[in-house]
JSON list of C-alpha atoms in Angstrom, two decimals:
[
{"chain": "A", "resi": 1, "resn": "UNK", "atom": "CA", "xyz": [-23.73, 20.24, -5.89]},
{"chain": "A", "resi": 2, "resn": "UNK", "atom": "CA", "xyz": [-19.85, 18.53, -6.99]},
{"chain": "A", "resi": 3, "resn": "UNK", "atom": "CA", "xyz": [-20.41, 15.98, -9.29]},
{"chain": "A", "resi": 4, "resn": "UNK", "atom": "CA", "xyz": [-19.52, 12.05, -8.60]},
{"chain": "A", "resi": 5, "resn": "UNK", "atom": "CA", "xyz": [-16.45, 10.77, -9.40]},
{"chain": "A", "resi": 6, "resn": "UNK", "atom": "CA", "xyz": [-15.94, 9.12, -13.04]},
{"chain": "A", "resi": 7, "resn": "UNK", "atom": "CA", "xyz": [-15.35, 5.70, -12.62]},
{"chain": "A", "resi": 8, "resn": "UNK", "atom": "CA", "xyz": [-12.12, 3.82, -14.65]},
{"chain": "A", "resi": 9, "resn": "UNK", "atom": "CA", "xyz": [-11.53, 0.59, -15.23]},
{"chain": "A", "resi": 10, "resn": "UNK", "atom": "CA", "xyz": [-10.59, -1.69, -12.66]},
{"chain": "A", "resi": 11, "resn": "UNK", "atom": "CA", "xyz": [-8.69, -4.71, -13.63]},
{"chain": "A", "resi": 12, "resn": "UNK", "atom": "CA", "xyz": [-10.16, -6.94, -11.35]},
{"chain": "A", "resi": 13, "resn": "UNK", "atom": "CA", "xyz": [-8.26, -10.04, -10.92]},
{"chain": "A", "resi": 14, "resn": "UNK", "atom": "CA", "xyz": [-8.71, -11.54, -7.17]},
{"chain": "A", "resi": 15, "resn": "UNK", "atom": "CA", "xyz": [-5.67, -13.68, -5.19]},
{"chain": "A", "resi": 16, "resn": "UNK", "atom": "CA", "xyz": [-6.53, -17.14, -5.20]},
{"chain": "A", "resi": 17, "resn": "UNK", "atom": "CA", "xyz": [-7.36, -17.04, -1.32]},
{"chain": "A", "resi": 18, "resn": "UNK", "atom": "CA", "xyz": [-9.05, -13.48, -1.20]},
{"chain": "A", "resi": 19, "resn": "UNK", "atom": "CA", "xyz": [-12.28, -15.46, 0.05]},
{"chain": "A", "resi": 20, "resn": "UNK", "atom": "CA", "xyz": [-10.12, -16.80, 2.85]},
{"chain": "A", "resi": 21, "resn": "UNK", "atom": "CA", "xyz": [-9.78, -13.32, 3.98]},
{"chain": "A", "resi": 22, "resn": "UNK", "atom": "CA", "xyz": [-12.15, -11.70, 6.83]},
{"chain": "A", "resi": 23, "resn": "UNK", "atom": "CA", "xyz": [-14.76, -10.37, 5.73]},
{"chain": "A", "resi": 24, "resn": "UNK", "atom": "CA", "xyz": [-15.34, -6.52, 7.04]},
{"chain": "A", "resi": 25, "resn": "UNK", "atom": "CA", "xyz": [-18.14, -4.24, 6.55]},
{"chain": "A", "resi": 26, "resn": "UNK", "atom": "CA", "xyz": [-17.00, -1.21, 4.47]},
{"chain": "A", "resi": 27, "resn": "UNK", "atom": "CA", "xyz": [-17.71, 1.43, 7.07]},
{"chain": "A", "resi": 28, "resn": "UNK", "atom": "CA", "xyz": [-14.77, 0.20, 9.18]},
{"chain": "A", "resi": 29, "resn": "UNK", "atom": "CA", "xyz": [-12.43, 1.41, 6.70]},
{"chain": "A", "resi": 30, "resn": "UNK", "atom": "CA", "xyz": [-11.24, 5.00, 7.54]},
{"chain": "A", "resi": 31, "resn": "UNK", "atom": "CA", "xyz": [-7.64, 5.04, 6.30]},
{"chain": "A", "resi": 32, "resn": "UNK", "atom": "CA", "xyz": [-5.53, 4.54, 2.79]},
{"chain": "A", "resi": 33, "resn": "UNK", "atom": "CA", "xyz": [-1.67, 3.29, 3.46]},
{"chain": "A", "resi": 34, "resn": "UNK", "atom": "CA", "xyz": [0.07, 4.13, 0.35]},
{"chain": "A", "resi": 35, "resn": "UNK", "atom": "CA", "xyz": [3.41, 1.38, -0.25]},
{"chain": "A", "resi": 36, "resn": "UNK", "atom": "CA", "xyz": [5.31, 0.46, -3.65]},
{"chain": "A", "resi": 37, "resn": "UNK", "atom": "CA", "xyz": [6.17, -3.17, -4.13]},
{"chain": "A", "resi": 38, "resn": "UNK", "atom": "CA", "xyz": [9.65, -3.11, -3.87]},
{"chain": "A", "resi": 39, "resn": "UNK", "atom": "CA", "xyz": [9.37, -5.64, -6.72]},
{"chain": "A", "resi": 40, "resn": "UNK", "atom": "CA", "xyz": [10.84, -4.87, -10.34]},
{"chain": "A", "resi": 41, "resn": "UNK", "atom": "CA", "xyz": [7.59, -5.40, -11.83]},
{"chain": "A", "resi": 42, "resn": "UNK", "atom": "CA", "xyz": [3.60, -6.27, -11.87]},
{"chain": "A", "resi": 43, "resn": "UNK", "atom": "CA", "xyz": [4.15, -10.13, -12.68]},
{"chain": "A", "resi": 44, "resn": "UNK", "atom": "CA", "xyz": [6.72, -10.45, -9.65]},
{"chain": "A", "resi": 45, "resn": "UNK", "atom": "CA", "xyz": [4.66, -8.71, -7.68]},
{"chain": "A", "resi": 46, "resn": "UNK", "atom": "CA", "xyz": [1.30, -10.56, -8.22]},
{"chain": "A", "resi": 47, "resn": "UNK", "atom": "CA", "xyz": [4.13, -13.84, -7.81]},
{"chain": "A", "resi": 48, "resn": "UNK", "atom": "CA", "xyz": [4.50, -12.43, -3.86]},
{"chain": "A", "resi": 49, "resn": "UNK", "atom": "CA", "xyz": [1.07, -11.57, -3.66]},
{"chain": "A", "resi": 50, "resn": "UNK", "atom": "CA", "xyz": [-0.10, -15.33, -4.10]},
{"chain": "A", "resi": 51, "resn": "UNK", "atom": "CA", "xyz": [2.36, -16.81, -1.74]},
{"chain": "A", "resi": 52, "resn": "UNK", "atom": "CA", "xyz": [0.85, -18.33, 0.89]},
{"chain": "A", "resi": 53, "resn": "UNK", "atom": "CA", "xyz": [2.59, -17.42, 4.32]},
{"chain": "A", "resi": 54, "resn": "UNK", "atom": "CA", "xyz": [-0.37, -17.75, 7.19]},
{"chain": "A", "resi": 55, "resn": "UNK", "atom": "CA", "xyz": [-2.32, -20.64, 8.60]},
{"chain": "A", "resi": 56, "resn": "UNK", "atom": "CA", "xyz": [-4.96, -18.99, 7.28]},
{"chain": "A", "resi": 57, "resn": "UNK", "atom": "CA", "xyz": [-4.01, -19.86, 3.92]},
{"chain": "A", "resi": 58, "resn": "UNK", "atom": "CA", "xyz": [-3.57, -16.27, 3.05]},
{"chain": "A", "resi": 59, "resn": "UNK", "atom": "CA", "xyz": [-0.70, -14.24, 2.43]},
{"chain": "A", "resi": 60, "resn": "UNK", "atom": "CA", "xyz": [0.72, -10.60, 1.89]},
{"chain": "A", "resi": 61, "resn": "UNK", "atom": "CA", "xyz": [-0.92, -8.22, -0.65]},
{"chain": "A", "resi": 62, "resn": "UNK", "atom": "CA", "xyz": [-2.68, -4.60, -0.65]},
{"chain": "A", "resi": 63, "resn": "UNK", "atom": "CA", "xyz": [-6.24, -4.40, -2.47]},
{"chain": "A", "resi": 64, "resn": "UNK", "atom": "CA", "xyz": [-5.05, -2.21, -4.85]},
{"chain": "A", "resi": 65, "resn": "UNK", "atom": "CA", "xyz": [-1.75, -2.28, -7.58]},
{"chain": "A", "resi": 66, "resn": "UNK", "atom": "CA", "xyz": [-0.91, 0.74, -9.20]},
{"chain": "A", "resi": 67, "resn": "UNK", "atom": "CA", "xyz": [1.45, -0.32, -12.70]},
{"chain": "A", "resi": 68, "resn": "UNK", "atom": "CA", "xyz": [4.03, 2.41, -14.17]},
{"chain": "A", "resi": 69, "resn": "UNK", "atom": "CA", "xyz": [1.73, 2.37, -16.99]},
{"chain": "A", "resi": 70, "resn": "UNK", "atom": "CA", "xyz": [-1.08, 3.66, -14.42]},
{"chain": "A", "resi": 71, "resn": "UNK", "atom": "CA", "xyz": [-3.54, 0.76, -15.46]},
{"chain": "A", "resi": 72, "resn": "UNK", "atom": "CA", "xyz": [-4.85, -0.45, -11.47]},
{"chain": "A", "resi": 73, "resn": "UNK", "atom": "CA", "xyz": [-5.40, -4.29, -10.81]},
{"chain": "A", "resi": 74, "resn": "UNK", "atom": "CA", "xyz": [-7.52, -5.20, -7.73]},
{"chain": "A", "resi": 75, "resn": "UNK", "atom": "CA", "xyz": [-6.50, -7.85, -6.28]},
{"chain": "A", "resi": 76, "resn": "UNK", "atom": "CA", "xyz": [-8.33, -7.73, -2.88]},
{"chain": "A", "resi": 77, "resn": "UNK", "atom": "CA", "xyz": [-11.46, -6.04, -3.20]},
{"chain": "A", "resi": 78, "resn": "UNK", "atom": "CA", "xyz": [-11.91, -3.55, -0.15]},
{"chain": "A", "resi": 79, "resn": "UNK", "atom": "CA", "xyz": [-14.91, -6.07, 1.68]},
{"chain": "A", "resi": 80, "resn": "UNK", "atom": "CA", "xyz": [-11.70, -8.35, 2.90]},
{"chain": "A", "resi": 81, "resn": "UNK", "atom": "CA", "xyz": [-9.39, -7.24, 5.07]},
{"chain": "A", "resi": 82, "resn": "UNK", "atom": "CA", "xyz": [-5.59, -7.90, 3.38]},
{"chain": "A", "resi": 83, "resn": "UNK", "atom": "CA", "xyz": [-2.09, -8.21, 5.23]},
{"chain": "A", "resi": 84, "resn": "UNK", "atom": "CA", "xyz": [-0.52, -5.22, 4.09]},
{"chain": "A", "resi": 85, "resn": "UNK", "atom": "CA", "xyz": [0.40, -3.51, 7.38]},
{"chain": "A", "resi": 86, "resn": "UNK", "atom": "CA", "xyz": [0.91, -4.03, 10.90]},
{"chain": "A", "resi": 87, "resn": "UNK", "atom": "CA", "xyz": [-1.48, -3.00, 12.81]},
{"chain": "A", "resi": 88, "resn": "UNK", "atom": "CA", "xyz": [-3.86, -1.40, 10.87]},
{"chain": "A", "resi": 89, "resn": "UNK", "atom": "CA", "xyz": [-5.23, -4.36, 8.59]},
{"chain": "A", "resi": 90, "resn": "UNK", "atom": "CA", "xyz": [-9.01, -3.62, 9.74]},
{"chain": "A", "resi": 91, "resn": "UNK", "atom": "CA", "xyz": [-9.07, -0.26, 9.30]},
{"chain": "A", "resi": 92, "resn": "UNK", "atom": "CA", "xyz": [-7.59, 0.14, 6.23]},
{"chain": "A", "resi": 93, "resn": "UNK", "atom": "CA", "xyz": [-6.82, -0.48, 2.25]},
{"chain": "A", "resi": 94, "resn": "UNK", "atom": "CA", "xyz": [-3.51, -0.67, 0.78]},
{"chain": "A", "resi": 95, "resn": "UNK", "atom": "CA", "xyz": [-2.51, 0.48, -2.64]},
{"chain": "A", "resi": 96, "resn": "UNK", "atom": "CA", "xyz": [0.61, -1.10, -3.68]},
{"chain": "A", "resi": 97, "resn": "UNK", "atom": "CA", "xyz": [2.61, 1.55, -6.44]},
{"chain": "A", "resi": 98, "resn": "UNK", "atom": "CA", "xyz": [4.97, -0.90, -8.49]},
{"chain": "A", "resi": 99, "resn": "UNK", "atom": "CA", "xyz": [8.79, 0.02, -7.83]},
{"chain": "A", "resi": 100, "resn": "UNK", "atom": "CA", "xyz": [11.28, -1.55, -7.38]},
{"chain": "A", "resi": 101, "resn": "UNK", "atom": "CA", "xyz": [12.50, 0.46, -3.97]},
{"chain": "A", "resi": 102, "resn": "UNK", "atom": "CA", "xyz": [15.15, -1.43, -2.41]},
{"chain": "A", "resi": 103, "resn": "UNK", "atom": "CA", "xyz": [14.36, -4.59, -4.30]},
{"chain": "A", "resi": 104, "resn": "UNK", "atom": "CA", "xyz": [16.61, -6.52, -4.12]},
{"chain": "A", "resi": 105, "resn": "UNK", "atom": "CA", "xyz": [18.68, -6.33, -1.32]},
{"chain": "A", "resi": 106, "resn": "UNK", "atom": "CA", "xyz": [15.91, -4.69, 0.76]},
{"chain": "A", "resi": 107, "resn": "UNK", "atom": "CA", "xyz": [17.34, -4.88, 4.13]},
{"chain": "A", "resi": 108, "resn": "UNK", "atom": "CA", "xyz": [21.24, -4.45, 3.47]},
{"chain": "A", "resi": 109, "resn": "UNK", "atom": "CA", "xyz": [23.23, -1.86, 4.50]},
{"chain": "A", "resi": 110, "resn": "UNK", "atom": "CA", "xyz": [23.71, -0.39, 1.22]},
{"chain": "A", "resi": 111, "resn": "UNK", "atom": "CA", "xyz": [20.65, -0.22, 0.06]},
{"chain": "A", "resi": 112, "resn": "UNK", "atom": "CA", "xyz": [18.91, 2.35, 1.88]},
{"chain": "A", "resi": 113, "resn": "UNK", "atom": "CA", "xyz": [18.28, 3.89, -0.50]},
{"chain": "A", "resi": 114, "resn": "UNK", "atom": "CA", "xyz": [15.24, 5.12, -3.41]},
{"chain": "A", "resi": 115, "resn": "UNK", "atom": "CA", "xyz": [16.28, 6.17, -7.01]},
{"chain": "A", "resi": 116, "resn": "UNK", "atom": "CA", "xyz": [12.98, 4.86, -9.30]},
{"chain": "A", "resi": 117, "resn": "UNK", "atom": "CA", "xyz": [10.63, 8.14, -9.43]},
{"chain": "A", "resi": 118, "resn": "UNK", "atom": "CA", "xyz": [6.91, 7.52, -9.63]},
{"chain": "A", "resi": 119, "resn": "UNK", "atom": "CA", "xyz": [5.44, 7.99, -13.27]},
{"chain": "A", "resi": 120, "resn": "UNK", "atom": "CA", "xyz": [2.93, 10.73, -13.79]},
{"chain": "A", "resi": 121, "resn": "UNK", "atom": "CA", "xyz": [0.68, 7.94, -15.45]},
{"chain": "A", "resi": 122, "resn": "UNK", "atom": "CA", "xyz": [0.97, 6.19, -11.59]},
{"chain": "A", "resi": 123, "resn": "UNK", "atom": "CA", "xyz": [0.26, 9.19, -9.76]},
{"chain": "A", "resi": 124, "resn": "UNK", "atom": "CA", "xyz": [-2.79, 10.25, -12.01]},
{"chain": "A", "resi": 125, "resn": "UNK", "atom": "CA", "xyz": [-4.14, 7.36, -11.67]},
{"chain": "A", "resi": 126, "resn": "UNK", "atom": "CA", "xyz": [-3.53, 7.28, -7.98]},
{"chain": "A", "resi": 127, "resn": "UNK", "atom": "CA", "xyz": [-5.79, 10.58, -7.62]},
{"chain": "A", "resi": 128, "resn": "UNK", "atom": "CA", "xyz": [-8.78, 9.35, -9.69]},
{"chain": "A", "resi": 129, "resn": "UNK", "atom": "CA", "xyz": [-8.26, 6.16, -7.59]},
{"chain": "A", "resi": 130, "resn": "UNK", "atom": "CA", "xyz": [-8.51, 8.28, -4.05]},
{"chain": "A", "resi": 131, "resn": "UNK", "atom": "CA", "xyz": [-11.05, 10.04, -5.07]},
{"chain": "A", "resi": 132, "resn": "UNK", "atom": "CA", "xyz": [-13.14, 6.98, -6.50]},
{"chain": "A", "resi": 133, "resn": "UNK", "atom": "CA", "xyz": [-12.92, 5.30, -3.05]},
{"chain": "A", "resi": 134, "resn": "UNK", "atom": "CA", "xyz": [-14.10, 8.39, -1.16]},
{"chain": "A", "resi": 135, "resn": "UNK", "atom": "CA", "xyz": [-17.12, 7.99, -2.80]},
{"chain": "A", "resi": 136, "resn": "UNK", "atom": "CA", "xyz": [-17.13, 4.25, -2.08]},
{"chain": "A", "resi": 137, "resn": "UNK", "atom": "CA", "xyz": [-16.26, 4.33, 1.16]},
{"chain": "A", "resi": 138, "resn": "UNK", "atom": "CA", "xyz": [-17.79, 6.81, 3.38]},
{"chain": "A", "resi": 139, "resn": "UNK", "atom": "CA", "xyz": [-15.93, 6.43, 6.39]},
{"chain": "A", "resi": 140, "resn": "UNK", "atom": "CA", "xyz": [-12.95, 7.22, 4.62]},
{"chain": "A", "resi": 141, "resn": "UNK", "atom": "CA", "xyz": [-10.77, 9.89, 6.43]},
{"chain": "A", "resi": 142, "resn": "UNK", "atom": "CA", "xyz": [-7.28, 9.31, 6.63]},
{"chain": "A", "resi": 143, "resn": "UNK", "atom": "CA", "xyz": [-4.28, 8.87, 4.12]},
{"chain": "A", "resi": 144, "resn": "UNK", "atom": "CA", "xyz": [-0.41, 7.15, 5.52]},
{"chain": "A", "resi": 145, "resn": "UNK", "atom": "CA", "xyz": [2.30, 6.09, 4.08]},
{"chain": "A", "resi": 146, "resn": "UNK", "atom": "CA", "xyz": [3.93, 2.26, 4.91]},
{"chain": "A", "resi": 147, "resn": "UNK", "atom": "CA", "xyz": [6.66, 3.75, 6.76]},
{"chain": "A", "resi": 148, "resn": "UNK", "atom": "CA", "xyz": [4.63, 6.45, 9.16]},
{"chain": "A", "resi": 149, "resn": "UNK", "atom": "CA", "xyz": [2.79, 3.30, 10.17]},
{"chain": "A", "resi": 150, "resn": "UNK", "atom": "CA", "xyz": [5.62, 1.17, 10.31]},
{"chain": "A", "resi": 151, "resn": "UNK", "atom": "CA", "xyz": [8.56, 2.12, 11.89]},
{"chain": "A", "resi": 152, "resn": "UNK", "atom": "CA", "xyz": [10.21, -0.83, 12.88]},
{"chain": "A", "resi": 153, "resn": "UNK", "atom": "CA", "xyz": [14.14, -1.31, 12.78]},
{"chain": "A", "resi": 154, "resn": "UNK", "atom": "CA", "xyz": [15.94, -4.96, 12.11]},
{"chain": "A", "resi": 155, "resn": "UNK", "atom": "CA", "xyz": [19.45, -6.17, 11.72]},
{"chain": "A", "resi": 156, "resn": "UNK", "atom": "CA", "xyz": [21.08, -5.39, 8.50]},
{"chain": "A", "resi": 157, "resn": "UNK", "atom": "CA", "xyz": [20.96, -8.68, 6.69]},
{"chain": "A", "resi": 158, "resn": "UNK", "atom": "CA", "xyz": [25.01, -7.96, 5.52]},
{"chain": "A", "resi": 159, "resn": "UNK", "atom": "CA", "xyz": [25.68, -6.68, 8.96]},
{"chain": "A", "resi": 160, "resn": "UNK", "atom": "CA", "xyz": [23.54, -7.79, 11.98]},
{"chain": "A", "resi": 161, "resn": "UNK", "atom": "CA", "xyz": [25.45, -4.93, 14.33]},
{"chain": "A", "resi": 162, "resn": "UNK", "atom": "CA", "xyz": [23.68, -2.29, 12.54]},
{"chain": "A", "resi": 163, "resn": "UNK", "atom": "CA", "xyz": [19.71, -1.13, 11.97]},
{"chain": "A", "resi": 164, "resn": "UNK", "atom": "CA", "xyz": [17.59, -0.59, 9.24]},
{"chain": "A", "resi": 165, "resn": "UNK", "atom": "CA", "xyz": [14.00, 0.56, 8.25]},
{"chain": "A", "resi": 166, "resn": "UNK", "atom": "CA", "xyz": [11.82, -2.62, 7.80]},
{"chain": "A", "resi": 167, "resn": "UNK", "atom": "CA", "xyz": [9.50, -0.41, 5.57]},
{"chain": "A", "resi": 168, "resn": "UNK", "atom": "CA", "xyz": [10.64, 2.61, 3.63]},
{"chain": "A", "resi": 169, "resn": "UNK", "atom": "CA", "xyz": [7.65, 2.87, 1.02]},
{"chain": "A", "resi": 170, "resn": "UNK", "atom": "CA", "xyz": [6.38, 4.93, -0.51]},
{"chain": "A", "resi": 171, "resn": "UNK", "atom": "CA", "xyz": [9.51, 6.23, 0.30]},
{"chain": "A", "resi": 172, "resn": "UNK", "atom": "CA", "xyz": [11.37, 9.72, -0.66]},
{"chain": "A", "resi": 173, "resn": "UNK", "atom": "CA", "xyz": [10.47, 9.96, -3.83]},
{"chain": "A", "resi": 174, "resn": "UNK", "atom": "CA", "xyz": [6.85, 10.28, -3.60]},
{"chain": "A", "resi": 175, "resn": "UNK", "atom": "CA", "xyz": [5.43, 13.19, -4.14]},
{"chain": "A", "resi": 176, "resn": "UNK", "atom": "CA", "xyz": [3.31, 13.23, -1.19]},
{"chain": "A", "resi": 177, "resn": "UNK", "atom": "CA", "xyz": [2.86, 17.17, -1.67]},
{"chain": "A", "resi": 178, "resn": "UNK", "atom": "CA", "xyz": [1.29, 16.95, -4.62]},
{"chain": "A", "resi": 179, "resn": "UNK", "atom": "CA", "xyz": [-1.02, 14.22, -3.81]},
{"chain": "A", "resi": 180, "resn": "UNK", "atom": "CA", "xyz": [-2.47, 15.80, -0.90]},
{"chain": "A", "resi": 181, "resn": "UNK", "atom": "CA", "xyz": [-3.37, 19.21, -2.48]},
{"chain": "A", "resi": 182, "resn": "UNK", "atom": "CA", "xyz": [-5.80, 16.85, -4.84]},
{"chain": "A", "resi": 183, "resn": "UNK", "atom": "CA", "xyz": [-7.59, 14.82, -2.04]},
{"chain": "A", "resi": 184, "resn": "UNK", "atom": "CA", "xyz": [-9.41, 15.90, 1.00]},
{"chain": "A", "resi": 185, "resn": "UNK", "atom": "CA", "xyz": [-7.93, 13.02, 3.21]},
{"chain": "A", "resi": 186, "resn": "UNK", "atom": "CA", "xyz": [-5.80, 13.68, 5.79]},
{"chain": "A", "resi": 187, "resn": "UNK", "atom": "CA", "xyz": [-2.25, 12.48, 6.70]},
{"chain": "A", "resi": 188, "resn": "UNK", "atom": "CA", "xyz": [-2.11, 10.05, 9.62]},
{"chain": "A", "resi": 189, "resn": "UNK", "atom": "CA", "xyz": [1.10, 10.07, 11.62]},
{"chain": "A", "resi": 190, "resn": "UNK", "atom": "CA", "xyz": [2.82, 8.67, 14.42]},
{"chain": "A", "resi": 191, "resn": "UNK", "atom": "CA", "xyz": [2.42, 11.00, 17.55]},
{"chain": "A", "resi": 192, "resn": "UNK", "atom": "CA", "xyz": [5.67, 11.17, 19.48]},
{"chain": "A", "resi": 193, "resn": "UNK", "atom": "CA", "xyz": [4.84, 8.40, 22.05]},
{"chain": "A", "resi": 194, "resn": "UNK", "atom": "CA", "xyz": [4.55, 5.64, 18.87]},
{"chain": "A", "resi": 195, "resn": "UNK", "atom": "CA", "xyz": [0.98, 5.73, 18.74]},
{"chain": "A", "resi": 196, "resn": "UNK", "atom": "CA", "xyz": [-0.97, 6.72, 15.59]},
{"chain": "A", "resi": 197, "resn": "UNK", "atom": "CA", "xyz": [-2.69, 10.27, 15.95]}
]
C-alpha cells in the first residue's frame, strides 16, 4: 500500500476576485497546465494577476505560483475556474513558475528565445505539488505545457509581417523528461488536426 503524499506548506493568498470566478466540482479537473510567468518576479506576477480584464470583474491568472525559492502561492483555489489557457480552463488547474521568459518584449522578433533555467527548488516543489494534486483531485490524469495547448501565432510587435508564437511557456528549458519520470500524469499533446488528444 502506497503512503499518502505528505502535505507541504502552501501560502494561500487568494486574488481579490477569486469569489467571482465560476465554481466547479473537483471531479471535473483532469488536467494540469504548466506555465511560466514571463515576468521578472512574483510581485509583478501578482500585480498582473490582480488586473481586471473581463466583464465578470476577473482577470487572467493561474491557480498556483511557484517562486524561484520553491515557495508555493495559491492565488486561486482549484474549486474555481481560473483564466489561464484558452479552451481548457473548465477542466484544468494552472501552475505558474516564476521565470522571465521573453519579458519584457514578449512578441518582438528579437525576443523569441528563453534563457532563464528553472531552479532546483522550483522543480522539487513542482514535483511535490503534482503528487499532492493527484491525491486531492482523483480525476487528474493529464499534464501539458501552455505552449502545447495554445499554438496560435500573432504578428510580431516590431514587424507585423512576421508571425511569432503567442505562448511559448514553459519553454525549451523546462525539464519535461525529469518531471514525467516523477509523476504518473500523461502528457496531453495536440493531435495533428489541431485538436487535443
